[in-house]
């Protein structure tokens, strides 16, 4: 058992000085906490803006690939945003086009069952066209390719294309 520590009672002047120090520390805490909240909110806004710009840059690369000028680089992490970055940047939908019927479909990134750190271009292997694949076995589904990212309205359901059954955590 440890010995009991009894604090020595403070005299009048020391008690006043301690109370003043406690008030000062409380005021510093409030000031610094408010400053940290302001700085953190500004930083989060900058991160959202950076994610949006990264998605726009990736959309430009995908557009160049669609016109036949270049191929997208899968390994370059700076040119390939993740699902989490796209959602944070405001891009909620993925545009996919069927390789057979050329139908353009929108897939909600929030409904894709993959981790948020998954690069967008890695989703292409899991995309298929539902109208072209109805009644077919899993291996004979018609593939779709990614056209780009786009904005979404908050309650828009996904339509046309689907992904495989891996759940996002």
CSV table of N, CA and C in Angstrom, one decimal:
chain,number,residue,atom,x,y,z
A,1,UNK,N,0.8,-1.2,0.0
A,1,UNK,CA,0.0,0.0,0.0
A,1,UNK,C,0.9,1.2,0.0
A,2,UNK,N,0.6,2.2,-0.9
A,2,UNK,CA,1.4,3.4,-0.9
A,2,UNK,C,1.0,4.4,0.1
A,3,UNK,N,2.0,5.2,0.6
A,3,UNK,CA,1.7,6.1,1.6
A,3,UNK,C,0.7,7.2,1.1
A,4,UNK,N,-0.1,7.7,2.0
A,4,UNK,CA,-1.1,8.7,1.7
A,4,UNK,C,-0.4,10.1,1.6
A,5,UNK,N,-0.6,10.8,0.5
A,5,UNK,CA,0.0,12.1,0.4
A,5,UNK,C,-1.1,13.2,0.7
A,6,UNK,N,-0.8,14.0,1.7
A,6,UNK,CA,-1.7,15.0,2.1
A,6,UNK,C,-1.1,16.3,1.7
A,7,UNK,N,-1.8,17.1,0.8
A,7,UNK,CA,-1.2,18.4,0.3
A,7,UNK,C,-1.2,19.4,1.5
A,8,UNK,N,-0.2,20.2,1.4
A,8,UNK,CA,0.0,21.2,2.5
A,8,UNK,C,-1.0,22.3,2.1
A,9,UNK,N,-1.8,22.8,3.0
A,9,UNK,CA,-2.8,23.9,2.7
A,9,UNK,C,-2.0,25.2,2.4
A,10,UNK,N,-2.5,25.9,1.4
A,10,UNK,CA,-1.9,27.1,1.0
A,10,UNK,C,-2.4,28.3,1.8
A,11,UNK,N,-1.5,29.2,2.0
A,11,UNK,CA,-1.8,30.4,2.7
A,11,UNK,C,-2.6,31.3,1.8
A,12,UNK,N,-3.0,32.5,2.2
A,12,UNK,CA,-3.8,33.4,1.5
A,12,UNK,C,-3.3,33.8,0.1
A,13,UNK,N,-2.0,34.3,0.1
A,13,UNK,CA,-1.4,34.8,-1.1
A,13,UNK,C,-1.1,33.7,-2.1
A,14,UNK,N,-0.7,32.6,-1.6
A,14,UNK,CA,-0.4,31.4,-2.5
A,14,UNK,C,-1.7,30.9,-3.0
A,15,UNK,N,-2.7,30.8,-2.3
A,15,UNK,CA,-4.0,30.3,-2.7
A,15,UNK,C,-4.5,31.2,-3.9
A,16,UNK,N,-4.4,32.6,-3.7
A,16,UNK,CA,-4.8,33.5,-4.7
A,16,UNK,C,-4.0,33.3,-6.0
A,17,UNK,N,-2.7,33.1,-5.8
A,17,UNK,CA,-1.8,33.0,-7.0
A,17,UNK,C,-2.2,31.7,-7.7
A,18,UNK,N,-2.5,30.6,-7.0
A,18,UNK,CA,-2.8,29.3,-7.6
A,18,UNK,C,-4.2,29.5,-8.4
A,19,UNK,N,-5.1,30.1,-7.8
A,19,UNK,CA,-6.4,30.3,-8.4
A,19,UNK,C,-6.3,31.2,-9.7
A,20,UNK,N,-5.4,32.2,-9.6
A,20,UNK,CA,-5.2,33.0,-10.8
A,20,UNK,C,-4.5,32.1,-11.9
A,21,UNK,N,-3.6,31.3,-11.5
A,21,UNK,CA,-2.9,30.4,-12.5
A,21,UNK,C,-3.9,29.4,-13.2
A,22,UNK,N,-4.8,28.9,-12.4
A,22,UNK,CA,-5.8,28.0,-12.9
A,22,UNK,C,-6.7,28.7,-13.9
A,23,UNK,N,-7.2,29.9,-13.5
A,23,UNK,CA,-8.0,30.7,-14.5
A,23,UNK,C,-7.2,31.0,-15.8
A,24,UNK,N,-6.0,31.4,-15.6
A,24,UNK,CA,-5.1,31.7,-16.8
A,24,UNK,C,-5.0,30.4,-17.7
A,25,UNK,N,-4.8,29.3,-17.1
A,25,UNK,CA,-4.6,28.0,-17.8
A,25,UNK,C,-6.0,27.7,-18.5
A,26,UNK,N,-7.1,27.9,-17.9
A,26,UNK,CA,-8.4,27.6,-18.4
A,26,UNK,C,-8.6,28.5,-19.6
A,27,UNK,N,-8.2,29.8,-19.5
A,27,UNK,CA,-8.4,30.7,-20.7
A,27,UNK,C,-7.5,30.4,-21.8
A,28,UNK,N,-6.2,29.9,-21.5
A,28,UNK,CA,-5.3,29.5,-22.6
A,28,UNK,C,-5.9,28.3,-23.3
A,29,UNK,N,-6.5,27.3,-22.5
A,29,UNK,CA,-7.0,26.1,-23.1
A,29,UNK,C,-8.2,26.5,-24.1
A,30,UNK,N,-9.1,27.4,-23.7
A,30,UNK,CA,-10.2,27.8,-24.5
A,30,UNK,C,-9.7,28.5,-25.8
A,31,UNK,N,-8.7,29.3,-25.7
A,31,UNK,CA,-8.2,30.1,-26.8
A,31,UNK,C,-7.5,29.1,-27.8
A,32,UNK,N,-6.6,28.3,-27.3
A,32,UNK,CA,-5.9,27.3,-28.2
A,32,UNK,C,-6.8,26.3,-28.8
A,33,UNK,N,-7.9,25.9,-28.1
A,33,UNK,CA,-8.8,24.9,-28.6
A,33,UNK,C,-9.6,25.5,-29.7
A,34,UNK,N,-10.1,26.8,-29.6
A,34,UNK,CA,-10.8,27.5,-30.7
A,34,UNK,C,-9.9,27.6,-31.9
A,35,UNK,N,-8.6,28.0,-31.7
A,35,UNK,CA,-7.7,28.2,-32.8
A,35,UNK,C,-7.5,26.8,-33.5
A,36,UNK,N,-7.4,25.8,-32.8
A,36,UNK,CA,-7.1,24.5,-33.4
A,36,UNK,C,-8.3,24.0,-34.2
A,37,UNK,N,-9.6,24.4,-33.7
A,37,UNK,CA,-10.8,24.0,-34.5
A,37,UNK,C,-10.8,24.8,-35.8
A,38,UNK,N,-10.4,26.1,-35.8
A,38,UNK,CA,-10.4,26.9,-37.0
A,38,UNK,C,-9.4,26.4,-38.0
A,39,UNK,N,-8.2,26.1,-37.5
A,39,UNK,CA,-7.1,25.6,-38.4
A,39,UNK,C,-7.5,24.2,-39.0
A,40,UNK,N,-8.1,23.4,-38.1
A,40,UNK,CA,-8.4,22.0,-38.6
A,40,UNK,C,-9.5,22.1,-39.7
A,41,UNK,N,-10.5,23.0,-39.5
A,41,UNK,CA,-11.6,23.1,-40.5
A,41,UNK,C,-11.0,23.7,-41.8
A,42,UNK,N,-10.1,24.6,-41.7
A,42,UNK,CA,-9.5,25.2,-42.9
A,42,UNK,C,-8.6,24.1,-43.6
A,43,UNK,N,-7.9,23.3,-42.9
A,43,UNK,CA,-7.1,22.2,-43.4
A,43,UNK,C,-8.0,21.1,-44.1
A,44,UNK,N,-9.2,20.8,-43.5
A,44,UNK,CA,-10.1,19.8,-44.1
A,44,UNK,C,-10.7,20.4,-45.4
A,45,UNK,N,-10.9,21.7,-45.5
A,45,UNK,CA,-11.4,22.3,-46.7
A,45,UNK,C,-10.3,22.2,-47.8
A,46,UNK,N,-9.1,22.5,-47.4
A,46,UNK,CA,-8.0,22.4,-48.4
A,46,UNK,C,-7.8,20.9,-48.9
A,47,UNK,N,-7.9,20.0,-48.0
A,47,UNK,CA,-7.8,18.6,-48.4
A,47,UNK,C,-9.0,18.2,-49.4
A,48,UNK,N,-10.2,18.6,-49.1
A,48,UNK,CA,-11.3,18.4,-50.0
A,48,UNK,C,-11.0,19.0,-51.4
A,49,UNK,N,-10.5,20.2,-51.4
A,49,UNK,CA,-10.2,20.9,-52.6
A,49,UNK,C,-9.1,20.1,-53.4
A,50,UNK,N,-8.1,19.6,-52.7
A,50,UNK,CA,-7.0,18.9,-53.3
A,50,UNK,C,-7.5,17.6,-53.9
A,51,UNK,N,-8.4,16.9,-53.2
A,51,UNK,CA,-9.0,15.7,-53.7
A,51,UNK,C,-9.9,15.9,-54.9
A,52,UNK,N,-10.6,17.0,-54.9
A,52,UNK,CA,-11.4,17.4,-56.1
A,52,UNK,C,-10.5,17.7,-57.3
A,53,UNK,N,-9.4,18.4,-57.1
A,53,UNK,CA,-8.5,18.7,-58.2
A,53,UNK,C,-7.8,17.4,-58.7
A,54,UNK,N,-7.5,16.5,-57.8
A,54,UNK,CA,-6.9,15.2,-58.2
A,54,UNK,C,-7.9,14.4,-59.1
A,55,UNK,N,-9.2,14.4,-58.7
A,55,UNK,CA,-10.2,13.7,-59.5
A,55,UNK,C,-10.4,14.4,-60.9
A,56,UNK,N,-10.3,15.7,-60.9
A,56,UNK,CA,-10.5,16.4,-62.2
A,56,UNK,C,-9.3,16.1,-63.1
A,57,UNK,N,-8.1,16.0,-62.5
A,57,UNK,CA,-6.9,15.7,-63.3
A,57,UNK,C,-7.0,14.3,-63.8
A,58,UNK,N,-7.5,13.4,-63.0
A,58,UNK,CA,-7.7,12.0,-63.5
A,58,UNK,C,-8.8,11.9,-64.5
A,59,UNK,N,-9.9,12.7,-64.4
A,59,UNK,CA,-10.9,12.7,-65.5
A,59,UNK,C,-10.3,13.2,-66.8
A,60,UNK,N,-9.4,14.2,-66.7
A,60,UNK,CA,-8.7,14.7,-67.9
A,60,UNK,C,-7.9,13.6,-68.6
A,61,UNK,N,-7.2,12.8,-67.8
A,61,UNK,CA,-6.4,11.6,-68.3
A,61,UNK,C,-7.3,10.6,-68.9
A,62,UNK,N,-8.5,10.3,-68.3
A,62,UNK,CA,-9.4,9.3,-68.8
A,62,UNK,C,-10.0,9.9,-70.1
A,63,UNK,N,-10.3,11.2,-70.2
A,63,UNK,CA,-10.8,11.7,-71.5
A,63,UNK,C,-9.8,11.6,-72.6
A,64,UNK,N,-8.5,11.8,-72.3
A,64,UNK,CA,-7.4,11.7,-73.3
A,64,UNK,C,-7.3,10.2,-73.7
A,65,UNK,N,-7.5,9.3,-72.8
A,65,UNK,CA,-7.5,7.9,-73.1
A,65,UNK,C,-8.7,7.5,-74.0
A,66,UNK,N,-9.9,8.1,-73.7
A,66,UNK,CA,-11.1,7.8,-74.5
A,66,UNK,C,-10.9,8.3,-75.9
A,67,UNK,N,-10.2,9.4,-76.1
A,67,UNK,CA,-10.0,9.9,-77.5
A,67,UNK,C,-8.9,9.2,-78.2
A,68,UNK,N,-8.2,8.3,-77.5
A,68,UNK,CA,-7.2,7.5,-78.2
A,68,UNK,C,-5.8,8.1,-78.1
A,69,UNK,N,-5.6,9.2,-77.4
A,69,UNK,CA,-4.3,9.8,-77.3
A,69,UNK,C,-3.3,9.1,-76.4
A,70,UNK,N,-3.8,8.5,-75.3
A,70,UNK,CA,-2.9,7.9,-74.4
A,70,UNK,C,-3.6,6.8,-73.6
A,71,UNK,N,-2.8,6.0,-72.9
A,71,UNK,CA,-3.4,4.9,-72.0
A,71,UNK,C,-3.3,5.4,-70.6
A,72,UNK,N,-4.2,5.1,-69.7
A,72,UNK,CA,-4.1,5.5,-68.3
A,72,UNK,C,-3.0,4.6,-67.7
A,73,UNK,N,-2.3,5.2,-66.7
A,73,UNK,CA,-1.2,4.6,-66.0
A,73,UNK,C,-1.8,4.0,-64.7
A,74,UNK,N,-1.8,2.7,-64.6
A,74,UNK,CA,-2.4,2.1,-63.4
A,74,UNK,C,-1.5,2.2,-62.2
A,75,UNK,N,-0.2,2.1,-62.3
A,75,UNK,CA,0.7,2.1,-61.2
A,75,UNK,C,1.0,3.5,-60.6
A,76,UNK,N,0.7,4.5,-61.4
A,76,UNK,CA,1.0,5.9,-60.9
A,76,UNK,C,0.0,6.3,-59.9
A,77,UNK,N,0.3,6.3,-58.6
A,77,UNK,CA,-0.7,6.6,-57.6
A,77,UNK,C,-1.1,8.1,-57.6
A,78,UNK,N,-0.3,8.9,-58.1
A,78,UNK,CA,-0.7,10.4,-58.2
A,78,UNK,C,-1.7,10.6,-59.3
A,79,UNK,N,-1.8,9.8,-60.2
A,79,UNK,CA,-2.7,10.0,-61.3
A,79,UNK,C,-4.0,9.1,-61.2
A,80,UNK,N,-4.1,8.4,-60.1
A,80,UNK,CA,-5.2,7.5,-59.9
A,80,UNK,C,-5.8,7.7,-58.5
A,81,UNK,N,-6.9,8.5,-58.3
A,81,UNK,CA,-7.4,8.7,-57.0
A,81,UNK,C,-8.1,7.5,-56.4
A,82,UNK,N,-8.3,7.4,-55.1
A,82,UNK,CA,-8.9,6.3,-54.5
A,82,UNK,C,-10.4,6.6,-54.4
A,83,UNK,N,-11.2,5.6,-53.9
A,83,UNK,CA,-12.6,5.8,-53.7
A,83,UNK,C,-12.9,6.8,-52.7
A,84,UNK,N,-12.1,6.8,-51.6
A,84,UNK,CA,-12.3,7.7,-50.5
A,84,UNK,C,-12.0,9.2,-50.9
A,85,UNK,N,-10.9,9.3,-51.7
A,85,UNK,CA,-10.6,10.7,-52.2
A,85,UNK,C,-11.7,11.2,-53.1
A,86,UNK,N,-12.2,10.4,-54.0
A,86,UNK,CA,-13.2,10.8,-54.9
A,86,UNK,C,-14.5,11.2,-54.2
A,87,UNK,N,-14.9,10.5,-53.2
A,87,UNK,CA,-16.1,10.8,-52.4
A,87,UNK,C,-15.8,12.1,-51.6
A,88,UNK,N,-14.6,12.2,-51.0
A,88,UNK,CA,-14.3,13.4,-50.3
A,88,UNK,C,-14.2,14.6,-51.2
A,89,UNK,N,-13.8,14.5,-52.4
A,89,UNK,CA,-13.7,15.6,-53.4
A,89,UNK,C,-15.1,15.9,-54.0
A,90,UNK,N,-16.1,15.2,-53.7
A,90,UNK,CA,-17.4,15.5,-54.2
A,90,UNK,C,-17.9,14.7,-55.4
A,91,UNK,N,-17.0,13.8,-55.9
A,91,UNK,CA,-17.4,12.9,-57.0
A,91,UNK,C,-18.0,11.6,-56.5
A,92,UNK,N,-19.3,11.5,-56.6
A,92,UNK,CA,-20.0,10.4,-56.0
A,92,UNK,C,-20.3,9.3,-57.0
A,93,UNK,N,-20.2,9.6,-58.3
A,93,UNK,CA,-20.6,8.6,-59.3
A,93,UNK,C,-19.4,8.3,-60.2
A,94,UNK,N,-19.4,7.0,-60.6
A,94,UNK,CA,-18.4,6.5,-61.6
A,94,UNK,C,-19.2,6.3,-62.9
A,95,UNK,N,-18.7,6.8,-64.0
A,95,UNK,CA,-19.3,6.6,-65.3
A,95,UNK,C,-18.7,5.4,-65.9
A,96,UNK,N,-19.5,4.4,-66.3
A,96,UNK,CA,-19.0,3.2,-67.0
A,96,UNK,C,-19.7,3.0,-68.3
A,97,UNK,N,-19.0,2.5,-69.3
A,97,UNK,CA,-19.6,2.2,-70.6
A,97,UNK,C,-19.4,0.8,-71.0
A,98,UNK,N,-20.5,0.1,-71.4
A,98,UNK,CA,-20.4,-1.3,-71.8
A,98,UNK,C,-19.6,-1.4,-73.1
A,99,UNK,N,-18.8,-2.5,-73.2
A,99,UNK,CA,-17.9,-2.7,-74.3
A,99,UNK,C,-18.7,-3.2,-75.5
A,100,UNK,N,-19.9,-3.7,-75.3
A,100,UNK,CA,-20.7,-4.3,-76.3
A,100,UNK,C,-21.8,-3.3,-76.8
A,101,UNK,N,-22.7,-2.9,-75.9
A,101,UNK,CA,-23.8,-2.1,-76.3
A,101,UNK,C,-23.5,-0.6,-76.2
A,102,UNK,N,-22.4,-0.2,-75.7
A,102,UNK,CA,-22.0,1.2,-75.5
A,102,UNK,C,-22.9,2.0,-74.6
A,103,UNK,N,-23.7,1.3,-73.8
A,103,UNK,CA,-24.6,2.0,-72.8
A,103,UNK,C,-23.7,2.7,-71.7
A,104,UNK,N,-24.0,3.9,-71.5
A,104,UNK,CA,-23.3,4.7,-70.4
A,104,UNK,C,-24.1,4.5,-69.1
A,105,UNK,N,-23.5,4.0,-68.1
A,105,UNK,CA,-24.2,3.8,-66.8
A,105,UNK,C,-23.4,4.5,-65.7
A,106,UNK,N,-24.2,4.9,-64.6
A,106,UNK,CA,-23.6,5.5,-63.5
A,106,UNK,C,-23.6,4.6,-62.3
A,107,UNK,N,-22.5,4.4,-61.6
A,107,UNK,CA,-22.4,3.6,-60.4
A,107,UNK,C,-22.0,4.5,-59.3
A,108,UNK,N,-22.8,4.3,-58.2
A,108,UNK,CA,-22.5,5.1,-57.0
A,108,UNK,C,-21.3,4.6,-56.3
A,109,UNK,N,-20.3,5.5,-56.1
A,109,UNK,CA,-19.1,5.0,-55.4
A,109,UNK,C,-19.4,4.7,-53.9
A,110,UNK,N,-20.4,5.2,-53.4
A,110,UNK,CA,-20.7,4.9,-52.0
A,110,UNK,C,-21.3,3.5,-51.9
A,111,UNK,N,-21.8,2.9,-52.9
A,111,UNK,CA,-22.4,1.6,-52.9
A,111,UNK,C,-21.4,0.5,-53.3
A,112,UNK,N,-20.2,0.9,-53.8
A,112,UNK,CA,-19.2,-0.1,-54.2
A,112,UNK,C,-18.7,-0.7,-53.0
A,113,UNK,N,-18.6,-2.0,-53.0
A,113,UNK,CA,-18.2,-2.8,-51.8
A,113,UNK,C,-16.7,-3.1,-51.8
A,114,UNK,N,-15.9,-2.0,-51.8
A,114,UNK,CA,-14.5,-2.1,-51.7
A,114,UNK,C,-14.0,-1.1,-50.6
A,115,UNK,N,-12.7,-1.3,-50.1
A,115,UNK,CA,-12.2,-0.4,-49.2
A,115,UNK,C,-12.0,1.0,-49.8
A,116,UNK,N,-12.1,2.0,-49.0
A,116,UNK,CA,-12.0,3.4,-49.5
A,116,UNK,C,-10.6,3.7,-50.1
A,117,UNK,N,-9.6,2.9,-49.7
A,117,UNK,CA,-8.3,3.2,-50.3
A,117,UNK,C,-8.0,2.5,-51.6
A,118,UNK,N,-9.0,1.8,-52.2
A,118,UNK,CA,-8.9,1.2,-53.5
A,118,UNK,C,-8.8,2.2,-54.6
A,119,UNK,N,-7.8,2.1,-55.5
A,119,UNK,CA,-7.8,3.1,-56.6
A,119,UNK,C,-8.9,2.9,-57.6
A,120,UNK,N,-9.4,4.0,-58.1
A,120,UNK,CA,-10.6,3.9,-59.0
A,120,UNK,C,-10.4,3.0,-60.2
A,121,UNK,N,-9.2,3.1,-60.8
A,121,UNK,CA,-9.0,2.3,-62.0
A,121,UNK,C,-9.0,0.8,-61.7
A,122,UNK,N,-8.7,0.4,-60.5
A,122,UNK,CA,-8.7,-1.0,-60.1
A,122,UNK,C,-10.2,-1.6,-60.1
A,123,UNK,N,-11.2,-0.7,-60.2
A,123,UNK,CA,-12.6,-1.2,-60.2
A,123,UNK,C,-13.0,-1.7,-61.5
A,124,UNK,N,-12.2,-1.4,-62.6
A,124,UNK,CA,-12.7,-1.7,-63.9
A,124,UNK,C,-12.8,-3.2,-64.1
A,125,UNK,N,-12.0,-4.0,-63.5
A,125,UNK,CA,-12.1,-5.5,-63.6
A,125,UNK,C,-13.4,-6.0,-63.0
A,126,UNK,N,-14.0,-5.3,-62.1
A,126,UNK,CA,-15.3,-5.7,-61.4
A,126,UNK,C,-16.5,-5.2,-62.1
A,127,UNK,N,-16.4,-4.3,-63.0
A,127,UNK,CA,-17.6,-3.7,-63.6
A,127,UNK,C,-18.1,-4.5,-64.8
A,128,UNK,N,-19.4,-4.6,-64.9
A,128,UNK,CA,-20.1,-5.3,-66.0
A,128,UNK,C,-21.4,-4.6,-66.3
A,129,UNK,N,-21.9,-4.9,-67.5
A,129,UNK,CA,-23.2,-4.3,-68.0
A,129,UNK,C,-24.3,-5.2,-67.6
A,130,UNK,N,-25.3,-4.7,-66.8
A,130,UNK,CA,-26.4,-5.6,-66.3
A,130,UNK,C,-27.3,-5.9,-67.4
A,131,UNK,N,-27.7,-5.0,-68.3
A,131,UNK,CA,-28.7,-5.4,-69.4
A,131,UNK,C,-28.1,-6.5,-70.3
A,132,UNK,N,-26.8,-6.4,-70.6
A,132,UNK,CA,-26.1,-7.3,-71.5
A,132,UNK,C,-25.8,-8.6,-70.9
A,133,UNK,N,-25.8,-8.7,-69.5
A,133,UNK,CA,-25.3,-9.8,-68.8
A,133,UNK,C,-26.5,-10.6,-68.1
A,134,UNK,N,-27.7,-10.2,-68.3
A,134,UNK,CA,-28.9,-10.8,-67.7
A,134,UNK,C,-29.0,-12.2,-68.2
A,135,UNK,N,-29.2,-13.2,-67.2
A,135,UNK,CA,-29.3,-14.6,-67.6
A,135,UNK,C,-28.1,-15.3,-67.9
A,136,UNK,N,-26.9,-14.7,-67.8
A,136,UNK,CA,-25.7,-15.3,-68.1
A,136,UNK,C,-24.9,-15.7,-66.9
A,137,UNK,N,-24.1,-16.7,-67.0
A,137,UNK,CA,-23.2,-17.1,-65.9
A,137,UNK,C,-22.2,-16.0,-65.6
A,138,UNK,N,-21.7,-16.0,-64.4
A,138,UNK,CA,-20.8,-15.0,-63.9
A,138,UNK,C,-19.6,-14.8,-64.8
A,139,UNK,N,-19.0,-15.9,-65.4
A,139,UNK,CA,-17.9,-15.7,-66.2
A,139,UNK,C,-18.2,-15.2,-67.6
A,140,UNK,N,-19.5,-15.2,-68.0
A,140,UNK,CA,-19.8,-14.7,-69.3
A,140,UNK,C,-20.5,-13.3,-69.3
A,141,UNK,N,-20.3,-12.6,-68.2
A,141,UNK,CA,-20.9,-11.2,-68.2
A,141,UNK,C,-20.2,-10.3,-69.1
A,142,UNK,N,-20.9,-9.3,-69.6
A,142,UNK,CA,-20.3,-8.4,-70.5
A,142,UNK,C,-19.6,-7.3,-69.7
A,143,UNK,N,-18.3,-7.1,-70.0
A,143,UNK,CA,-17.5,-6.1,-69.2
A,143,UNK,C,-17.9,-4.7,-69.6
A,144,UNK,N,-17.6,-3.8,-68.7
A,144,UNK,CA,-17.7,-2.3,-68.9
A,144,UNK,C,-16.4,-1.7,-68.6
A,145,UNK,N,-16.1,-0.5,-69.2
A,145,UNK,CA,-14.9,0.2,-68.9
A,145,UNK,C,-15.2,1.6,-68.3
A,146,UNK,N,-14.3,2.1,-67.5
A,146,UNK,CA,-14.5,3.4,-66.8
A,146,UNK,C,-14.3,4.6,-67.8
A,147,UNK,N,-15.3,5.5,-67.8
A,147,UNK,CA,-15.2,6.7,-68.6
A,147,UNK,C,-14.7,7.8,-67.7
A,148,UNK,N,-15.1,7.9,-66.5
A,148,UNK,CA,-14.6,9.0,-65.6
A,148,UNK,C,-15.5,9.1,-64.3
A,149,UNK,N,-15.3,10.1,-63.6
A,149,UNK,CA,-16.0,10.4,-62.4
A,149,UNK,C,-16.9,11.6,-62.6
A,150,UNK,N,-18.0,11.6,-61.9
A,150,UNK,CA,-18.9,12.8,-62.0
A,150,UNK,C,-19.6,13.1,-60.7
A,151,UNK,N,-20.3,14.2,-60.6
A,151,UNK,CA,-21.0,14.6,-59.4
A,151,UNK,C,-22.3,13.9,-59.3
A,152,UNK,N,-22.9,13.8,-58.1
A,152,UNK,CA,-24.2,13.2,-58.0
A,152,UNK,C,-25.1,14.0,-57.1
A,153,UNK,N,-26.3,13.8,-57.3
A,153,UNK,CA,-27.3,14.3,-56.3
A,153,UNK,C,-27.3,13.4,-55.1
A,154,UNK,N,-27.7,13.9,-53.9
A,154,UNK,CA,-27.6,13.0,-52.7
A,154,UNK,C,-28.3,11.7,-52.8
A,155,UNK,N,-29.5,11.7,-53.4
A,155,UNK,CA,-30.3,10.5,-53.3
A,155,UNK,C,-30.4,9.7,-54.6
A,156,UNK,N,-29.4,9.9,-55.5
A,156,UNK,CA,-29.5,9.2,-56.8
A,156,UNK,C,-29.1,7.7,-56.7
A,157,UNK,N,-30.0,6.8,-57.2
A,157,UNK,CA,-29.7,5.4,-57.1
A,157,UNK,C,-28.7,5.0,-58.3
A,158,UNK,N,-28.0,4.0,-58.1
A,158,UNK,CA,-27.1,3.5,-59.2
A,158,UNK,C,-27.9,2.8,-60.2
A,159,UNK,N,-27.5,2.8,-61.4
A,159,UNK,CA,-28.3,2.1,-62.5
A,159,UNK,C,-27.4,1.6,-63.6
A,160,UNK,N,-27.8,0.4,-64.1
A,160,UNK,CA,-27.1,-0.1,-65.3
A,160,UNK,C,-25.9,-0.9,-65.1
A,161,UNK,N,-24.9,-0.5,-64.4
A,161,UNK,CA,-23.7,-1.3,-64.2
A,161,UNK,C,-23.6,-1.7,-62.7
A,162,UNK,N,-22.9,-2.7,-62.5
A,162,UNK,CA,-22.8,-3.2,-61.1
A,162,UNK,C,-21.3,-3.6,-60.8
A,163,UNK,N,-21.0,-3.8,-59.6
A,163,UNK,CA,-19.7,-4.3,-59.2
A,163,UNK,C,-19.8,-5.7,-58.6
A,164,UNK,N,-18.7,-6.3,-58.3
A,164,UNK,CA,-18.7,-7.6,-57.7
A,164,UNK,C,-19.1,-7.5,-56.2
A,165,UNK,N,-19.3,-8.5,-55.5
A,165,UNK,CA,-19.8,-8.5,-54.2
A,165,UNK,C,-18.9,-8.2,-53.0
A,166,UNK,N,-17.8,-7.6,-53.2
A,166,UNK,CA,-16.9,-7.3,-52.0
A,166,UNK,C,-17.4,-6.0,-51.3
A,167,UNK,N,-17.6,-6.1,-50.0
A,167,UNK,CA,-18.1,-5.0,-49.2
A,167,UNK,C,-17.0,-4.0,-48.8
A,168,UNK,N,-17.3,-2.7,-48.9
A,168,UNK,CA,-16.4,-1.7,-48.5
A,168,UNK,C,-16.5,-1.6,-47.0
A,169,UNK,N,-15.3,-1.5,-46.4
A,169,UNK,CA,-15.2,-1.4,-44.9
A,169,UNK,C,-14.7,0.0,-44.5
